[in-house]
Amino acid sequence: MGDKTANLKQAIEKMRARGIHVLKESSVIATKPWGRVEQDSFANQVLEVETWLPAPILLEILLDIEAEMGRVREVHWGPRLIDLDLLFVEDQVIYTDDLILPHPYIAERLFVLESLQEIAPHFIHPVLGRPVRHLYRQLEKENGQGF
């Protein structure tokens, strides 16, 4: 919602202000919304960051940034000002009530894989055991967009 690119930039600045070092930024891409709710297109971006924070604390910080920016969780996958997800934390596999790593929908979301393969094509998904670029190409073919 709102100025999507400005929202992404603001979120990145808030991460930096909390000591999260941004190593790489993918391009910002506009995509159709994902989920079952009618809404405007999304602006998506993936970051590679460096931090000493454990994954659960990093997730808390991301949720705090969302709240600071005015995110309200009213409808699951509904319109939102910002949505900050943890996709991977190195090769950690975590299953708790509050956090699942790697993010459970990575291999189903072309927009995530497109941005991920831009900045980390050789990263191996720790559960699926395949590089991001292979997951991207496979999903692209399945969606009729690939070679």
GROMACS .gro file of C-alpha atoms in nm:
model
  147
    1MET     CA    1   0.000   0.000   0.000
    2GLY     CA    2   0.117   0.355  -0.056
    3ASP     CA    3   0.455   0.430  -0.214
    4LYS     CA    4   0.585   0.075  -0.221
    5THR     CA    5   0.943   0.157  -0.320
    6ALA     CA    6   0.967   0.423  -0.049
    7ASN     CA    7   0.829   0.172   0.202
    8LEU     CA    8   1.104  -0.074   0.111
    9LYS     CA    9   1.371   0.195   0.146
   10GLN     CA   10   1.232   0.303   0.482
   11ALA     CA   11   1.233  -0.057   0.609
   12ILE     CA   12   1.595  -0.099   0.498
   13GLU     CA   13   1.695   0.219   0.680
   14LYS     CA   14   1.520   0.097   0.995
   15MET     CA   15   1.711  -0.233   0.970
   16ARG     CA   16   2.039  -0.046   0.934
   17ALA     CA   17   1.951   0.173   1.234
   18ARG     CA   18   1.920  -0.148   1.438
   19GLY     CA   19   2.265  -0.268   1.339
   20ILE     CA   20   2.161  -0.504   1.060
   21HIS     CA   21   2.424  -0.467   0.789
   22VAL     CA   22   2.287  -0.492   0.433
   23LEU     CA   23   2.536  -0.677   0.209
   24LYS     CA   24   2.329  -0.708  -0.111
   25GLU     CA   25   1.997  -0.580  -0.243
   26SER     CA   26   1.807  -0.733  -0.533
   27SER     CA   27   1.623  -0.514  -0.778
   28VAL     CA   28   1.272  -0.411  -0.677
   29ILE     CA   29   1.021  -0.600  -0.890
   30ALA     CA   30   0.648  -0.543  -0.924
   31THR     CA   31   0.440  -0.859  -0.917
   32LYS     CA   32   0.081  -0.973  -0.900
   33PRO     CA   33  -0.037  -1.028  -0.543
   34TRP     CA   34   0.009  -1.374  -0.394
   35GLY     CA   35  -0.275  -1.523  -0.194
   36ARG     CA   36  -0.649  -1.519  -0.224
   37VAL     CA   37  -0.726  -1.152  -0.153
   38GLU     CA   38  -0.800  -0.894  -0.426
   39GLN     CA   39  -0.541  -0.614  -0.402
   40ASP     CA   40  -0.287  -0.399  -0.586
   41SER     CA   41   0.041  -0.536  -0.717
   42PHE     CA   42   0.333  -0.592  -0.480
   43ALA     CA   43   0.682  -0.445  -0.483
   44ASN     CA   44   0.928  -0.718  -0.386
   45GLN     CA   45   1.292  -0.717  -0.295
   46VAL     CA   46   1.534  -0.958  -0.130
   47LEU     CA   47   1.826  -0.855   0.088
   48GLU     CA   48   2.130  -1.038   0.207
   49VAL     CA   49   2.217  -0.910   0.553
   50GLU     CA   50   2.479  -0.969   0.816
   51THR     CA   51   2.395  -0.970   1.185
   52TRP     CA   52   2.500  -1.140   1.505
   53LEU     CA   53   2.138  -1.163   1.615
   54PRO     CA   54   1.987  -1.510   1.652
   55ALA     CA   55   1.703  -1.581   1.407
   56PRO     CA   56   1.416  -1.545   1.661
   57ILE     CA   57   1.544  -1.202   1.772
   58LEU     CA   58   1.595  -1.094   1.410
   59LEU     CA   59   1.234  -1.193   1.336
   60GLU     CA   60   1.114  -0.989   1.637
   61ILE     CA   61   1.301  -0.686   1.504
   62LEU     CA   62   1.147  -0.727   1.158
   63LEU     CA   63   0.799  -0.752   1.312
   64ASP     CA   64   0.872  -0.441   1.522
   65ILE     CA   65   0.975  -0.253   1.206
   66GLU     CA   66   0.652  -0.359   1.034
   67ALA     CA   67   0.449  -0.232   1.333
   68GLU     CA   68   0.647   0.095   1.347
   69MET     CA   69   0.570   0.152   0.981
   70GLY     CA   70   0.199   0.100   1.042
   71ARG     CA   71   0.142  -0.260   0.937
   72VAL     CA   72  -0.189  -0.392   1.061
   73ARG     CA   73  -0.264  -0.764   1.034
   74GLU     CA   74  -0.634  -0.777   0.953
   75VAL     CA   75  -0.668  -1.022   0.664
   76HIS     CA   76  -0.430  -1.314   0.606
   77TRP     CA   77  -0.227  -1.233   0.289
   78GLY     CA   78  -0.432  -0.914   0.259
   79PRO     CA   79  -0.317  -0.562   0.168
   80ARG     CA   80  -0.031  -0.436   0.384
   81LEU     CA   81   0.208  -0.146   0.400
   82ILE     CA   82   0.514  -0.369   0.438
   83ASP     CA   83   0.585  -0.740   0.480
   84LEU     CA   84   0.929  -0.843   0.603
   85ASP     CA   85   1.004  -1.214   0.592
   86LEU     CA   86   1.306  -1.419   0.691
   87LEU     CA   87   1.377  -1.655   0.404
   88PHE     CA   88   1.701  -1.817   0.517
   89VAL     CA   89   1.942  -1.775   0.804
   90GLU     CA   90   2.253  -1.943   0.666
   91ASP     CA   91   2.172  -2.316   0.651
   92GLN     CA   92   1.962  -2.324   0.968
   93VAL     CA   93   1.646  -2.533   0.980
   94ILE     CA   94   1.407  -2.416   1.252
   95TYR     CA   95   1.051  -2.530   1.322
   96THR     CA   96   0.884  -2.349   1.612
   97ASP     CA   97   0.541  -2.197   1.668
   98ASP     CA   98   0.686  -1.853   1.590
   99LEU     CA   99   0.944  -1.922   1.320
  100ILE     CA  100   0.993  -2.167   1.035
  101LEU     CA  101   1.324  -2.156   0.846
  102PRO     CA  102   1.375  -2.179   0.561
  103HIS     CA  103   1.058  -1.988   0.482
  104PRO     CA  104   0.802  -2.255   0.387
  105TYR     CA  105   0.684  -2.092   0.061
  106ILE     CA  106   1.017  -2.009  -0.105
  107ALA     CA  107   0.993  -2.284  -0.368
  108GLU     CA  108   0.633  -2.184  -0.454
  109ARG     CA  109   0.685  -1.811  -0.508
  110LEU     CA  110   0.842  -1.713  -0.837
  111PHE     CA  111   0.885  -1.351  -0.726
  112VAL     CA  112   1.091  -1.463  -0.425
  113LEU     CA  113   1.307  -1.697  -0.630
  114GLU     CA  114   1.356  -1.436  -0.903
  115SER     CA  115   1.495  -1.186  -0.652
  116LEU     CA  116   1.692  -1.451  -0.462
  117GLN     CA  117   1.859  -1.584  -0.775
  118GLU     CA  118   1.966  -1.230  -0.861
  119ILE     CA  119   2.176  -1.197  -0.544
  120ALA     CA  120   2.242  -1.559  -0.437
  121PRO     CA  121   2.196  -1.800  -0.731
  122HIS     CA  122   2.429  -2.064  -0.589
  123PHE     CA  123   2.288  -2.069  -0.237
  124ILE     CA  124   2.174  -2.422  -0.153
  125HIS     CA  125   1.828  -2.453   0.005
  126PRO     CA  126   1.910  -2.645   0.326
  127VAL     CA  127   1.598  -2.863   0.315
  128LEU     CA  128   1.551  -2.915  -0.060
  129GLY     CA  129   1.926  -2.948  -0.125
  130ARG     CA  130   1.908  -2.752  -0.450
  131PRO     CA  131   2.058  -2.418  -0.554
  132VAL     CA  132   1.823  -2.120  -0.570
  133ARG     CA  133   1.882  -2.082  -0.945
  134HIS     CA  134   1.761  -2.440  -1.005
  135LEU     CA  135   1.449  -2.384  -0.795
  136TYR     CA  136   1.382  -2.064  -0.990
  137ARG     CA  137   1.422  -2.230  -1.331
  138GLN     CA  138   1.201  -2.523  -1.229
  139LEU     CA  139   0.920  -2.298  -1.105
  140GLU     CA  140   0.956  -2.074  -1.411
  141LYS     CA  141   0.904  -2.381  -1.635
  142GLU     CA  142   0.607  -2.499  -1.428
  143ASN     CA  143   0.446  -2.159  -1.471
  144GLY     CA  144   0.507  -2.157  -1.845
  145GLN     CA  145   0.751  -1.868  -1.826
  146GLY     CA  146   1.078  -2.050  -1.872
  147PHE     CA  147   1.279  -2.203  -2.152
   0.00000   0.00000   0.00000
